Every structure is written in C-alpha cells, then in structure tokens.
Amino acid sequence: MKENKLISSVKEAITAAGVKDGMTLSFHHHLRNGDYVLNMVMEAVAELGIKNLKLNVSSIFECHKPLIEHIKNGVVTEIETDYMSGSVGKAISEGIMEKPVIFRSHGGRPDAILSGESPIDVAFVAAPTADPMGNCSGKYGPSACGSIGYAFPDAMAAKKVVVITDNLVPYPLVDYSIEETYVDYVVKVDKIGDPSGIVSGTTKITRDPVGLMIARYAAKVIEHSGLLKDGFAFQTGAGGASLAAAKFLKEIMLEKGIKGSYALGGITSYLVDMLNEGCFEALMDVQCFDLGAIESIRTNPKHMEVSAQRYASNYYKSSCVDSLDVVILGATQIDTDFNVNVHTDSNGYIMGGSGGHSDTAAGAKLAMIVAPLSRARLSIVVDKVLTVSTPGKTIDVLVTQRGIAVNPNRPELKERLVKAGLPIVDIHDLKKMAEEITGVAEPIKTGDKVVAKVMYRDGTCIDEIKNVITK
C-alpha cells in the first residue's frame, strides 16, 4: 500500500509514468494564458530526448509559444485541441506541422477521449490544490482557477495521471474535484501558473454604443422569443456585447419576476451577480473566466462544477447543453446560410476554435450570434465563410446594430419578433448594407496544404483549414 504518490520532480514523474516516443500526452487549460504546466512538462520531455509526441490539449494560448520550437525539433508531431490562438495558431497556419491539427469541440473532445477514439497515455493535471494521494481541486490555493471541468475526462481515461500542484495540503483534501482513484503520481512545484492570466480577453461589459445597441436587441429577442419564463436556462460568452446582453436580460428578468433554472458554461462575475440576485437557481460551471467566479464557486453551493462531458457531450445520454433555452455566441464570420466561422481570421490565420460554440448551438432552443455588421472594414456577413465551425442549421438568429436576421428555418420565431416591432432584416440585405460601407473584400487565397481539420461534435469532419500563403 502506498503512503503517498509524491514524486520529487516533473522529470521524474515523466520517467515514472513511462513516457516514450510516439505517446499521447494531455493537458487542460483552466489557467488559460497564465498556464505554466504545459511548458514545464514539454521542456522536461525535450531534455529527456523524447520525440514524436501527440498532444491533446483542451486549449492553446499565447503563453504556449514554446510549443513552436518543440514542433520544429520533432518533439511534438501531432496536436488535438478545441481552441488555438496567438503565435502557435500563426505558425500552424503557415504550415509548420506535417500532420494537420485536429480541432474538436468542448463536447467532442471528452467524447473522443472516453470512447477510446483519442486515447491518452499520460494526462498532466494542473491542480491549484492537491493532497499527497492526488485528490485535487481548482478552487483553493495561490493559483486557484475555479472549476477544472475540462480535466475530468483526461483523468478518467488516461493510462497514467500526473497531478502537478503548487499547493500541497494534508490528506484528505475534503472538497476535491478529481479523486485519488484516478491519480498515479503527484508533483509539488513552485508555481503552476499566473492566476491573472485566467482573465484573458475581455470580461467587461462593452461601453461602445454599437455594442450596447446590439446587446439591447439581443435581450429583446430573448424577451419575445417565447422562451423567457420560469425555468429559463441560459449561456453567454465573455465578450463585451454578450455580457451587456446578459445585463439587459437581468433587468428584464428582475422586472418581470422570472426565475431561471441555471446559467451554464464558462462563468463570469456577471452570471454570478445574476445568481445572487435571484435570476437563476444555479450556475453550472466548466471553466471560470474571472476571479469573481472563482470566489463564487469556492463559497456558494449553488455554483456547481461540471465535467466537460456533462457540459457538452454528444456521446452520453444527456448533457447540460441539451436543456439550454438560449445561448448567445460570437462570430468571426457568418455566411448567408448562417454557417459560422470562429476558427480563422479574415486572412485565414487560425485564431480560435469552436470551444463550446457548436455544442451549445446544437443543444439550445435558440442559438443567437451577436456581432457588429463589420470589423476592420470587412463585412461580417459573407457569401461563404472561410471555415465552417458551426453549421447554419443550428444557428437561429444574427443580431447586428443594423438589424436582426432570422434563419428561414425558424418562421415562427421571425413572426414573433416582427410582431414585437424588432428590426427584422434578411441576411442578404445585411450583407449588402455592410458592403455599401466596406466595399466587397477580395477573396482570400490559401495554399494546398491542409493544416487543420475541424471535427463536429459528432466526430465527423465538417471542414479543413488550408495553409496561408506568406509573402
């Protein structure tokens, strides 16, 4: 019987776990752009001379830029992920890897892991608090990140699991997330990450008049959709306009005395406020987006941690997204068939990924895109998106400052919104409006090399991303 599972260093844990050439290692992204663990492990792996590895990472951020050198040196030859931004996305777009990146959704990734389609040899869990037997949590410690929902499938299915923590506490850790039965080794390090990096991107309500107008329209669409009633279930992103829409929705819910059932997803302080003011009975949290959400999940029993598979699985008998009434989502592009791109920018560079976009769009009764009609002098509405991230059949409404387009497959919704006096516009007319201001963009030319494949939540490939042509 083991007294504990402590290993003295990351390098020793890699050796003890039996990491060899050609294996698959996994990581989760709850420390977001403040994560130290992936780089720490990969540096040790490279020093040990191990090569030809596949990485299964729930998301990749700018802080993971050292991966580029590991790719160049043959340490990493394959990547699966749900989201990729910054320098790594740029390098992949320019063709740095021989094999294409596999993009999955936040629901598709745990399904692939737990079904055995994407087996993991060794999972590395970044744990803000752990005990010597591997019980661990993200809620406590100097590097607290809140929910660690995306790490659950990795811990459950990997052949070996290594917990890396900077806050080792006596056994037993009472309020644990992942339990010791899944864990093989525990490593104590000085620091697993910078918690301030959790708040990457905007998590503040927009003050831009255009964004506020879009947000007001979005809240009005929800109000008149027929879905805003007691038991209402909701998810929104952390972008400025999306948060503003949540603020206006809160005002409507409080005014009408509507008590929702739950808010879902990556949780922000604004959703915490809605919980505390009685708009919802519970928060179901797979990832905390700011420090206020971390404090809430630590102290409020109505703020619940959920695993990635419970959040958005298409493989199990049900998941949280299946009970959503409304989800508010963003877009880089949307085409006249309502297909949405959140993977590539207007020049074809990888700058994001589906995350839970396609999962929530498929599950919710009303999936709404909120976006300005143009960005950087380019229309957001195009004839055909560069990359299909979320199929148009699952998107119901596009809300812009110049009007609201309703998918033709939702005539009853369009009728409701017209009756409410909202500015309903055909999506083709929105495209014309934008192009009258921006002009018609030149089509993007890409190369012949497939640098990434976009997998839908059911495991089918719905698009391929080609390399950008550099001058």
CSV table of C-alpha atoms in Angstrom, one decimal:
chain,number,residue,atom,x,y,z
A,1,MET,CA,0.0,0.0,0.0
A,2,LYS,CA,1.3,3.5,-0.9
A,3,GLU,CA,1.8,6.0,1.8
A,4,ASN,CA,1.6,8.7,-0.8
A,5,LYS,CA,2.1,9.2,-4.5
A,6,LEU,CA,4.7,12.1,-4.3
A,7,ILE,CA,7.4,12.3,-6.9
A,8,SER,CA,10.2,14.8,-6.4
A,9,SER,CA,10.2,16.5,-9.9
A,10,VAL,CA,8.3,16.8,-13.1
A,11,LYS,CA,11.2,15.0,-15.0
A,12,GLU,CA,11.0,12.1,-12.5
A,13,ALA,CA,7.2,11.9,-12.9
A,14,ILE,CA,7.6,11.7,-16.7
A,15,THR,CA,10.0,8.8,-16.3
A,16,ALA,CA,7.9,7.1,-13.7
A,17,ALA,CA,4.8,7.4,-16.0
A,18,GLY,CA,6.8,5.7,-18.7
A,19,VAL,CA,6.5,8.5,-21.3
A,20,LYS,CA,8.2,7.2,-24.6
A,21,ASP,CA,8.5,8.3,-28.2
A,22,GLY,CA,5.1,8.3,-30.0
A,23,MET,CA,2.9,8.6,-27.0
A,24,THR,CA,0.0,11.0,-26.4
A,25,LEU,CA,0.1,13.5,-23.5
A,26,SER,CA,-2.8,15.6,-22.4
A,27,PHE,CA,-3.3,18.9,-20.7
A,28,HIS,CA,-6.2,21.2,-19.7
A,29,HIS,CA,-6.4,25.0,-20.0
A,30,HIS,CA,-8.1,26.3,-16.8
A,31,LEU,CA,-5.1,28.6,-16.1
A,32,ARG,CA,-5.6,29.9,-19.7
A,33,ASN,CA,-3.0,32.4,-20.7
A,34,GLY,CA,-1.3,32.1,-17.3
A,35,ASP,CA,-0.6,28.3,-17.6
A,36,TYR,CA,3.0,27.2,-16.7
A,37,VAL,CA,2.4,23.4,-16.7
A,38,LEU,CA,2.3,22.5,-20.4
A,39,ASN,CA,5.6,24.4,-21.0
A,40,MET,CA,7.2,22.9,-17.8
A,41,VAL,CA,6.4,19.3,-18.9
A,42,MET,CA,7.4,19.8,-22.5
A,43,GLU,CA,10.7,21.3,-21.5
A,44,ALA,CA,11.4,18.3,-19.4
A,45,VAL,CA,10.3,15.9,-22.1
A,46,ALA,CA,12.6,17.6,-24.6
A,47,GLU,CA,15.5,17.4,-22.2
A,48,LEU,CA,14.9,13.6,-21.8
A,49,GLY,CA,15.2,13.3,-25.6
A,50,ILE,CA,11.6,12.0,-26.1
A,51,LYS,CA,10.2,12.8,-29.6
A,52,ASN,CA,7.3,12.2,-31.9
A,53,LEU,CA,4.6,13.0,-29.3
A,54,LYS,CA,1.0,13.8,-29.8
A,55,LEU,CA,-0.5,16.5,-27.6
A,56,ASN,CA,-4.2,16.5,-26.7
A,57,VAL,CA,-4.8,20.0,-25.2
A,58,SER,CA,-8.2,21.4,-24.4
A,59,SER,CA,-6.9,24.9,-25.5
A,60,ILE,CA,-3.7,26.5,-26.6
A,61,PHE,CA,-2.9,30.2,-25.7
A,62,GLU,CA,-0.1,32.7,-26.4
A,63,CYS,CA,1.7,31.5,-23.3
A,64,HIS,CA,2.3,28.2,-25.0
A,65,LYS,CA,4.5,29.8,-27.7
A,66,PRO,CA,7.5,27.5,-26.7
A,67,LEU,CA,5.5,24.7,-28.4
A,68,ILE,CA,6.7,26.1,-31.8
A,69,GLU,CA,10.3,25.0,-31.1
A,70,HIS,CA,9.1,21.6,-29.9
A,71,ILE,CA,7.3,21.2,-33.2
A,72,LYS,CA,10.4,22.3,-35.2
A,73,ASN,CA,12.6,19.9,-33.2
A,74,GLY,CA,10.3,16.9,-33.7
A,75,VAL,CA,9.3,16.6,-30.0
A,76,VAL,CA,5.7,17.3,-31.0
A,77,THR,CA,4.4,15.9,-34.3
A,78,GLU,CA,0.6,15.9,-33.7
A,79,ILE,CA,-1.9,18.1,-31.9
A,80,GLU,CA,-5.6,17.8,-31.0
A,81,THR,CA,-7.3,20.8,-29.4
A,82,ASP,CA,-10.5,22.7,-29.1
A,83,TYR,CA,-9.1,26.2,-29.4
A,84,MET,CA,-5.8,27.7,-30.5
A,85,SER,CA,-4.7,31.4,-30.5
A,86,GLY,CA,-1.6,33.5,-30.7
A,87,SER,CA,1.8,32.6,-32.1
A,88,VAL,CA,1.1,28.8,-32.2
A,89,GLY,CA,-2.0,29.4,-34.4
A,90,LYS,CA,0.0,31.6,-36.7
A,91,ALA,CA,2.8,29.0,-37.0
A,92,ILE,CA,0.3,26.2,-37.7
A,93,SER,CA,-1.4,28.3,-40.3
A,94,GLU,CA,1.9,28.8,-42.1
A,95,GLY,CA,2.4,25.1,-42.3
A,96,ILE,CA,4.9,24.3,-39.6
A,97,MET,CA,3.5,20.8,-38.9
A,98,GLU,CA,3.4,17.9,-41.3
A,99,LYS,CA,0.2,16.4,-39.9
A,100,PRO,CA,-2.9,18.6,-39.6
A,101,VAL,CA,-4.1,19.7,-36.2
A,102,ILE,CA,-7.4,18.1,-35.2
A,103,PHE,CA,-9.9,20.6,-33.9
A,104,ARG,CA,-12.7,19.3,-31.7
A,105,SER,CA,-15.4,21.0,-29.7
A,106,HIS,CA,-15.6,21.1,-25.9
A,107,GLY,CA,-18.1,18.3,-26.1
A,108,GLY,CA,-16.4,16.4,-28.9
A,109,ARG,CA,-13.1,16.2,-27.0
A,110,PRO,CA,-14.3,14.3,-23.9
A,111,ASP,CA,-16.4,12.1,-26.2
A,112,ALA,CA,-13.3,11.1,-28.3
A,113,ILE,CA,-11.2,10.6,-25.1
A,114,LEU,CA,-13.8,8.5,-23.2
A,115,SER,CA,-14.9,6.4,-26.2
A,116,GLY,CA,-11.3,5.4,-26.9
A,117,GLU,CA,-11.2,7.3,-30.2
A,118,SER,CA,-8.4,9.6,-28.8
A,119,PRO,CA,-6.6,7.5,-26.3
A,120,ILE,CA,-4.3,9.3,-23.8
A,121,ASP,CA,-1.1,7.7,-22.4
A,122,VAL,CA,-0.3,10.2,-19.7
A,123,ALA,CA,-2.5,13.1,-18.5
A,124,PHE,CA,-1.0,16.0,-16.7
A,125,VAL,CA,-3.4,17.8,-14.4
A,126,ALA,CA,-2.6,21.3,-13.3
A,127,ALA,CA,-4.1,21.4,-9.8
A,128,PRO,CA,-4.1,24.6,-7.7
A,129,THR,CA,-4.5,22.3,-4.6
A,130,ALA,CA,-3.8,18.6,-4.1
A,131,ASP,CA,-3.1,16.2,-1.3
A,132,PRO,CA,-0.3,13.5,-1.4
A,133,MET,CA,-2.7,10.9,-2.8
A,134,GLY,CA,-3.9,13.0,-5.7
A,135,ASN,CA,-7.2,14.3,-4.6
A,136,CYS,CA,-7.2,17.8,-6.2
A,137,SER,CA,-9.2,20.9,-6.8
A,138,GLY,CA,-9.0,24.2,-8.7
A,139,LYS,CA,-11.0,26.2,-6.0
A,140,TYR,CA,-8.2,26.8,-3.5
A,141,GLY,CA,-4.6,27.8,-3.3
A,142,PRO,CA,-2.5,30.7,-4.6
A,143,SER,CA,-3.1,29.6,-8.2
A,144,ALA,CA,-6.8,29.0,-7.8
A,145,CYS,CA,-8.7,28.8,-11.2
A,146,GLY,CA,-12.1,27.6,-10.0
A,147,SER,CA,-13.6,24.7,-12.0
A,148,ILE,CA,-11.3,22.2,-13.6
A,149,GLY,CA,-14.1,20.6,-15.6
A,150,TYR,CA,-12.1,20.0,-18.8
A,151,ALA,CA,-9.6,17.9,-16.9
A,152,PHE,CA,-12.1,15.3,-15.8
A,153,PRO,CA,-12.1,13.1,-19.0
A,154,ASP,CA,-8.3,13.2,-19.1
A,155,ALA,CA,-8.0,11.9,-15.5
A,156,MET,CA,-10.7,9.3,-16.0
A,157,ALA,CA,-9.4,7.8,-19.3
A,158,ALA,CA,-5.6,8.2,-19.3
A,159,LYS,CA,-3.4,5.2,-18.7
A,160,LYS,CA,-1.4,7.3,-16.3
A,161,VAL,CA,-2.3,10.5,-14.5
A,162,VAL,CA,0.2,13.0,-13.0
A,163,VAL,CA,-1.2,15.8,-10.8
A,164,ILE,CA,1.1,18.9,-10.7
A,165,THR,CA,0.4,21.3,-7.9
A,166,ASP,CA,1.9,24.3,-6.1
A,167,ASN,CA,-0.3,23.9,-3.0
A,168,LEU,CA,0.1,20.5,-1.3
A,169,VAL,CA,-2.2,20.0,1.6
A,170,PRO,CA,-2.5,17.2,4.2
A,171,TYR,CA,-4.6,14.1,3.2
A,172,PRO,CA,-7.5,14.1,2.8
A,173,LEU,CA,-8.5,17.1,0.7
A,174,VAL,CA,-12.2,17.4,1.6
A,175,ASP,CA,-13.7,19.5,-1.2
A,176,TYR,CA,-12.0,17.7,-4.1
A,177,SER,CA,-12.8,17.8,-7.9
A,178,ILE,CA,-10.8,14.8,-9.2
A,179,GLU,CA,-10.4,11.9,-6.7
A,180,GLU,CA,-7.3,9.9,-5.9
A,181,THR,CA,-8.6,6.7,-7.6
A,182,TYR,CA,-7.6,8.2,-11.0
A,183,VAL,CA,-4.2,9.5,-10.0
A,184,ASP,CA,-0.8,7.8,-10.2
A,185,TYR,CA,1.7,10.5,-9.2
A,186,VAL,CA,1.7,13.9,-7.5
A,187,VAL,CA,4.4,16.5,-8.1
A,188,LYS,CA,4.9,19.6,-6.0
A,189,VAL,CA,6.4,22.6,-7.9
A,190,ASP,CA,7.0,26.2,-7.0
A,191,LYS,CA,4.3,27.6,-9.3
A,192,ILE,CA,1.8,26.1,-11.8
A,193,GLY,CA,0.7,29.4,-13.3
A,194,ASP,CA,-0.3,33.0,-13.0
A,195,PRO,CA,-4.0,33.4,-12.0
A,196,SER,CA,-4.2,36.8,-13.6
A,197,GLY,CA,-3.8,35.0,-16.9
A,198,ILE,CA,-7.2,33.4,-16.4
A,199,VAL,CA,-8.8,36.8,-17.3
A,200,SER,CA,-7.6,36.7,-20.9
A,201,GLY,CA,-9.6,38.7,-23.4
A,202,THR,CA,-12.5,40.9,-22.5
A,203,THR,CA,-14.6,40.1,-19.5
A,204,LYS,CA,-16.1,43.5,-19.1
A,205,ILE,CA,-19.4,44.9,-20.4
A,206,THR,CA,-18.8,47.0,-23.5
A,207,ARG,CA,-19.3,50.8,-23.4
A,208,ASP,CA,-19.3,51.0,-27.2
A,209,PRO,CA,-22.6,52.5,-28.4
A,210,VAL,CA,-22.8,50.0,-31.2
A,211,GLY,CA,-22.1,47.0,-28.9
A,212,LEU,CA,-24.8,48.3,-26.4
A,213,MET,CA,-27.3,48.6,-29.2
A,214,ILE,CA,-26.6,45.0,-30.3
A,215,ALA,CA,-26.9,43.9,-26.7
A,216,ARG,CA,-30.3,45.6,-26.3
A,217,TYR,CA,-31.6,44.0,-29.4
A,218,ALA,CA,-30.3,40.6,-28.2
A,219,ALA,CA,-32.1,40.9,-24.9
A,220,LYS,CA,-35.3,41.9,-26.7
A,221,VAL,CA,-35.0,38.9,-29.0
A,222,ILE,CA,-34.9,36.7,-25.9
A,223,GLU,CA,-37.7,38.5,-24.2
A,224,HIS,CA,-40.0,38.0,-27.2
A,225,SER,CA,-38.8,34.5,-28.2
A,226,GLY,CA,-41.4,32.8,-26.0
A,227,LEU,CA,-38.6,31.1,-24.0
A,228,LEU,CA,-38.2,33.7,-21.3
A,229,LYS,CA,-40.2,32.2,-18.4
A,230,ASP,CA,-39.7,30.5,-15.1
A,231,GLY,CA,-37.2,27.6,-15.6
A,232,PHE,CA,-35.3,29.5,-18.3
A,233,ALA,CA,-31.7,28.1,-19.0
A,234,PHE,CA,-29.1,30.4,-20.4
A,235,GLN,CA,-25.5,30.6,-21.6
A,236,THR,CA,-23.5,33.6,-22.8
A,237,GLY,CA,-19.8,34.2,-23.7
A,238,ALA,CA,-17.4,36.5,-22.0
A,239,GLY,CA,-17.2,39.2,-24.8
A,240,GLY,CA,-18.3,42.7,-24.1
A,241,ALA,CA,-21.5,42.7,-26.1
A,242,SER,CA,-22.5,39.3,-24.8
A,243,LEU,CA,-22.0,40.4,-21.2
A,244,ALA,CA,-24.0,43.6,-21.9
A,245,ALA,CA,-26.8,41.4,-23.3
A,246,ALA,CA,-26.8,39.5,-20.0
A,247,LYS,CA,-27.0,42.8,-18.1
A,248,PHE,CA,-30.1,43.9,-20.1
A,249,LEU,CA,-31.6,40.4,-19.8
A,250,LYS,CA,-31.1,40.6,-16.0
A,251,GLU,CA,-33.1,43.8,-15.9
A,252,ILE,CA,-35.9,42.2,-17.8
A,253,MET,CA,-35.9,39.1,-15.6
A,254,LEU,CA,-36.0,41.1,-12.4
A,255,GLU,CA,-38.7,43.4,-13.7
A,256,LYS,CA,-40.9,40.5,-14.7
A,257,GLY,CA,-40.0,38.3,-11.7
A,258,ILE,CA,-38.7,35.5,-13.9
A,259,LYS,CA,-36.7,32.8,-12.1
A,260,GLY,CA,-34.4,30.9,-14.4
A,261,SER,CA,-33.2,27.3,-13.7
A,262,TYR,CA,-29.5,27.6,-14.5
A,263,ALA,CA,-26.8,29.5,-16.3
A,264,LEU,CA,-24.1,27.4,-18.0
A,265,GLY,CA,-20.6,27.4,-19.4
A,266,GLY,CA,-17.6,29.5,-18.7
A,267,ILE,CA,-18.8,31.6,-15.8
A,268,THR,CA,-18.1,35.3,-15.2
A,269,SER,CA,-18.9,37.6,-12.4
A,270,TYR,CA,-21.9,38.9,-14.3
A,271,LEU,CA,-23.5,35.5,-14.2
A,272,VAL,CA,-22.6,35.2,-10.5
A,273,ASP,CA,-24.4,38.5,-9.9
A,274,MET,CA,-27.5,37.1,-11.7
A,275,LEU,CA,-27.4,34.1,-9.4
A,276,ASN,CA,-27.0,36.2,-6.3
A,277,GLU,CA,-29.9,38.5,-7.4
A,278,GLY,CA,-32.2,35.5,-7.9
A,279,CYS,CA,-32.3,35.3,-11.7
A,280,PHE,CA,-31.2,31.7,-11.6
A,281,GLU,CA,-31.3,28.8,-9.2
A,282,ALA,CA,-27.8,27.5,-10.1
A,283,LEU,CA,-24.7,28.0,-12.1
A,284,MET,CA,-23.2,25.0,-13.9
A,285,ASP,CA,-19.5,25.8,-14.4
A,286,VAL,CA,-17.0,24.0,-16.6
A,287,GLN,CA,-14.5,26.9,-16.5
A,288,CYS,CA,-14.2,30.2,-14.5
A,289,PHE,CA,-13.5,33.3,-16.6
A,290,ASP,CA,-12.6,35.7,-13.9
A,291,LEU,CA,-11.6,36.0,-10.2
A,292,GLY,CA,-15.2,36.8,-9.0
A,293,ALA,CA,-16.4,33.4,-10.5
A,294,ILE,CA,-13.5,31.6,-8.7
A,295,GLU,CA,-14.6,33.1,-5.3
A,296,SER,CA,-18.2,32.2,-6.0
A,297,ILE,CA,-17.6,28.5,-6.9
A,298,ARG,CA,-15.4,28.2,-3.7
A,299,THR,CA,-18.2,29.6,-1.4
A,300,ASN,CA,-21.6,29.1,-3.0
A,301,PRO,CA,-23.1,25.6,-3.1
A,302,LYS,CA,-25.5,26.7,-5.9
A,303,HIS,CA,-22.4,27.4,-8.1
A,304,MET,CA,-21.6,23.9,-9.3
A,305,GLU,CA,-18.6,22.4,-11.0
A,306,VAL,CA,-19.4,20.2,-14.1
A,307,SER,CA,-17.2,18.0,-16.1
A,308,ALA,CA,-16.6,18.6,-19.8
A,309,GLN,CA,-18.7,15.6,-20.7
A,310,ARG,CA,-21.6,16.7,-18.5
A,311,TYR,CA,-21.3,20.2,-20.0
A,312,ALA,CA,-21.5,19.4,-23.7
A,313,SER,CA,-21.2,15.7,-24.6
A,314,ASN,CA,-23.0,14.3,-27.7
A,315,TYR,CA,-22.0,10.7,-26.7
A,316,TYR,CA,-23.7,10.2,-23.4
A,317,LYS,CA,-27.4,10.0,-22.7
A,318,SER,CA,-27.7,13.8,-21.9
A,319,SER,CA,-25.6,16.8,-21.2
A,320,CYS,CA,-26.2,20.3,-19.9
A,321,VAL,CA,-26.3,21.9,-23.3
A,322,ASP,CA,-29.4,19.7,-24.2
A,323,SER,CA,-31.5,21.6,-21.7
A,324,LEU,CA,-30.4,25.2,-22.7
A,325,ASP,CA,-33.1,27.6,-23.8
A,326,VAL,CA,-30.9,30.3,-25.2
A,327,VAL,CA,-27.2,30.7,-26.0
A,328,ILE,CA,-25.5,33.9,-27.0
A,329,LEU,CA,-22.5,33.4,-29.2
A,330,GLY,CA,-19.9,35.4,-31.2
A,331,ALA,CA,-18.6,35.0,-34.7
A,332,THR,CA,-15.6,36.0,-36.9
A,333,GLN,CA,-17.8,35.5,-40.0
A,334,ILE,CA,-21.3,34.3,-40.7
A,335,ASP,CA,-22.5,33.5,-44.2
A,336,THR,CA,-25.9,33.8,-45.9
A,337,ASP,CA,-26.6,30.2,-45.0
A,338,PHE,CA,-26.0,31.0,-41.3
A,339,ASN,CA,-22.8,28.9,-41.1
A,340,VAL,CA,-20.4,30.5,-38.6
A,341,ASN,CA,-16.6,30.7,-38.5
A,342,VAL,CA,-14.8,31.1,-35.2
A,343,HIS,CA,-11.6,29.3,-36.2
A,344,THR,CA,-9.9,31.7,-38.6
A,345,ASP,CA,-9.5,35.4,-39.1
A,346,SER,CA,-10.2,37.4,-42.3
A,347,ASN,CA,-6.7,36.5,-43.6
A,348,GLY,CA,-7.1,32.8,-43.0
A,349,TYR,CA,-5.0,32.5,-39.9
A,350,ILE,CA,-6.1,30.2,-37.0
A,351,MET,CA,-7.1,32.4,-34.1
A,352,GLY,CA,-9.7,30.5,-32.1
A,353,GLY,CA,-11.7,27.4,-32.3
A,354,SER,CA,-15.2,26.0,-31.6
A,355,GLY,CA,-14.8,25.6,-27.9
A,356,GLY,CA,-18.5,25.1,-26.9
A,357,HIS,CA,-19.8,27.1,-29.8
A,358,SER,CA,-21.1,24.2,-31.9
A,359,ASP,CA,-22.2,22.2,-28.9
A,360,THR,CA,-24.4,24.9,-27.4
A,361,ALA,CA,-25.8,25.9,-30.8
A,362,ALA,CA,-26.9,22.3,-31.4
A,363,GLY,CA,-28.4,21.9,-27.9
A,364,ALA,CA,-30.1,25.3,-27.3
A,365,LYS,CA,-33.6,26.0,-28.4
A,366,LEU,CA,-32.4,29.5,-29.6
A,367,ALA,CA,-28.8,30.0,-30.7
A,368,MET,CA,-28.0,33.7,-31.3
A,369,ILE,CA,-25.0,35.3,-32.9
A,370,VAL,CA,-24.2,38.8,-31.7
A,371,ALA,CA,-21.7,40.8,-33.8
A,372,PRO,CA,-21.2,44.2,-35.4
A,373,LEU,CA,-22.0,44.3,-39.0
A,374,SER,CA,-18.4,44.9,-39.9
A,375,ARG,CA,-15.0,44.7,-38.4
A,376,ALA,CA,-11.7,46.1,-39.6
A,377,ARG,CA,-13.5,47.4,-42.7
A,378,LEU,CA,-14.8,44.0,-43.6
A,379,SER,CA,-18.3,42.7,-43.6
A,380,ILE,CA,-19.0,40.0,-41.0
A,381,VAL,CA,-21.7,38.6,-43.4
A,382,VAL,CA,-20.2,36.8,-46.4
A,383,ASP,CA,-21.3,34.5,-49.1
A,384,LYS,CA,-19.3,31.6,-47.7
A,385,VAL,CA,-17.3,31.5,-44.5
A,386,LEU,CA,-13.6,30.7,-44.7
A,387,THR,CA,-14.0,27.9,-42.2
A,388,VAL,CA,-17.3,26.2,-41.0
A,389,SER,CA,-17.1,26.0,-37.3
A,390,THR,CA,-20.8,25.7,-36.6
A,391,PRO,CA,-23.3,24.6,-39.2
A,392,GLY,CA,-26.0,27.1,-40.2
A,393,LYS,CA,-28.8,24.6,-39.5
A,394,THR,CA,-28.1,25.1,-35.7
A,395,ILE,CA,-28.0,29.0,-35.8
A,396,ASP,CA,-31.3,30.7,-35.4
A,397,VAL,CA,-30.6,34.5,-35.3
A,398,LEU,CA,-27.9,37.0,-36.2
A,399,VAL,CA,-28.2,40.3,-34.2
A,400,THR,CA,-26.3,43.3,-35.5
A,401,GLN,CA,-26.6,47.1,-34.9
A,402,ARG,CA,-28.3,47.4,-38.4
A,403,GLY,CA,-30.9,44.8,-37.8
A,404,ILE,CA,-31.7,41.2,-36.9
A,405,ALA,CA,-31.7,38.3,-39.4
A,406,VAL,CA,-33.7,35.1,-38.6
A,407,ASN,CA,-32.8,31.8,-40.1
A,408,PRO,CA,-35.5,30.9,-42.7
A,409,ASN,CA,-36.0,27.5,-40.9
A,410,ARG,CA,-37.4,29.5,-37.9
A,411,PRO,CA,-40.5,31.2,-39.4
A,412,GLU,CA,-42.4,31.1,-36.1
A,413,LEU,CA,-39.6,32.9,-34.4
A,414,LYS,CA,-39.4,35.5,-37.1
A,415,GLU,CA,-43.2,36.1,-36.8
A,416,ARG,CA,-42.8,36.7,-33.0
A,417,LEU,CA,-40.0,39.2,-33.4
A,418,VAL,CA,-41.8,41.1,-36.2
A,419,LYS,CA,-44.9,41.3,-34.0
A,420,ALA,CA,-42.7,42.7,-31.2
A,421,GLY,CA,-41.6,45.5,-33.6
A,422,LEU,CA,-38.0,44.5,-33.8
A,423,PRO,CA,-36.0,45.4,-36.9
A,424,ILE,CA,-36.0,42.1,-38.8
A,425,VAL,CA,-33.8,42.2,-42.0
A,426,ASP,CA,-33.0,39.5,-44.5
A,427,ILE,CA,-29.4,38.3,-44.0
A,428,HIS,CA,-28.6,39.0,-47.7
A,429,ASP,CA,-29.7,42.6,-47.1
A,430,LEU,CA,-27.4,42.9,-44.1
A,431,LYS,CA,-24.5,41.8,-46.3
A,432,LYS,CA,-25.4,44.5,-48.8
A,433,MET,CA,-25.6,47.1,-46.1
A,434,ALA,CA,-22.2,46.2,-44.9
A,435,GLU,CA,-20.6,46.1,-48.3
A,436,GLU,CA,-22.0,49.6,-49.2
A,437,ILE,CA,-19.8,50.8,-46.3
A,438,THR,CA,-16.8,48.5,-46.5
A,439,GLY,CA,-16.8,47.5,-50.2
A,440,VAL,CA,-16.5,43.9,-51.4
A,441,ALA,CA,-13.5,42.2,-50.0
A,442,GLU,CA,-11.0,40.4,-52.2
A,443,PRO,CA,-11.3,36.6,-51.8
A,444,ILE,CA,-8.6,35.0,-49.6
A,445,LYS,CA,-6.1,32.8,-51.4
A,446,THR,CA,-4.8,29.8,-49.4
A,447,GLY,CA,-2.3,27.1,-50.3
A,448,ASP,CA,-3.0,23.4,-50.9
A,449,LYS,CA,-1.7,22.0,-47.6
A,450,VAL,CA,-4.3,21.0,-45.0
A,451,VAL,CA,-3.0,22.4,-41.7
A,452,ALA,CA,-6.1,21.6,-39.6
A,453,LYS,CA,-9.3,19.6,-39.7
A,454,VAL,CA,-12.5,20.8,-38.0
A,455,MET,CA,-14.4,18.0,-36.4
A,456,TYR,CA,-18.0,18.5,-35.5
A,457,ARG,CA,-19.3,17.4,-32.1
A,458,ASP,CA,-20.4,14.0,-33.5
A,459,GLY,CA,-16.8,13.2,-34.7
A,460,THR,CA,-17.3,14.0,-38.4
A,461,CYS,CA,-15.1,16.4,-40.2
A,462,ILE,CA,-17.1,19.4,-41.3
A,463,ASP,CA,-14.2,21.5,-42.8
A,464,GLU,CA,-10.5,21.7,-43.5
A,465,ILE,CA,-8.2,24.7,-43.0
A,466,LYS,CA,-5.5,25.3,-45.6
A,467,ASN,CA,-2.2,27.0,-45.1
A,468,VAL,CA,-1.9,30.7,-45.6
A,469,ILE,CA,0.3,32.0,-48.4
A,470,THR,CA,3.1,34.1,-46.9
A,471,LYS,CA,5.0,36.7,-49.0
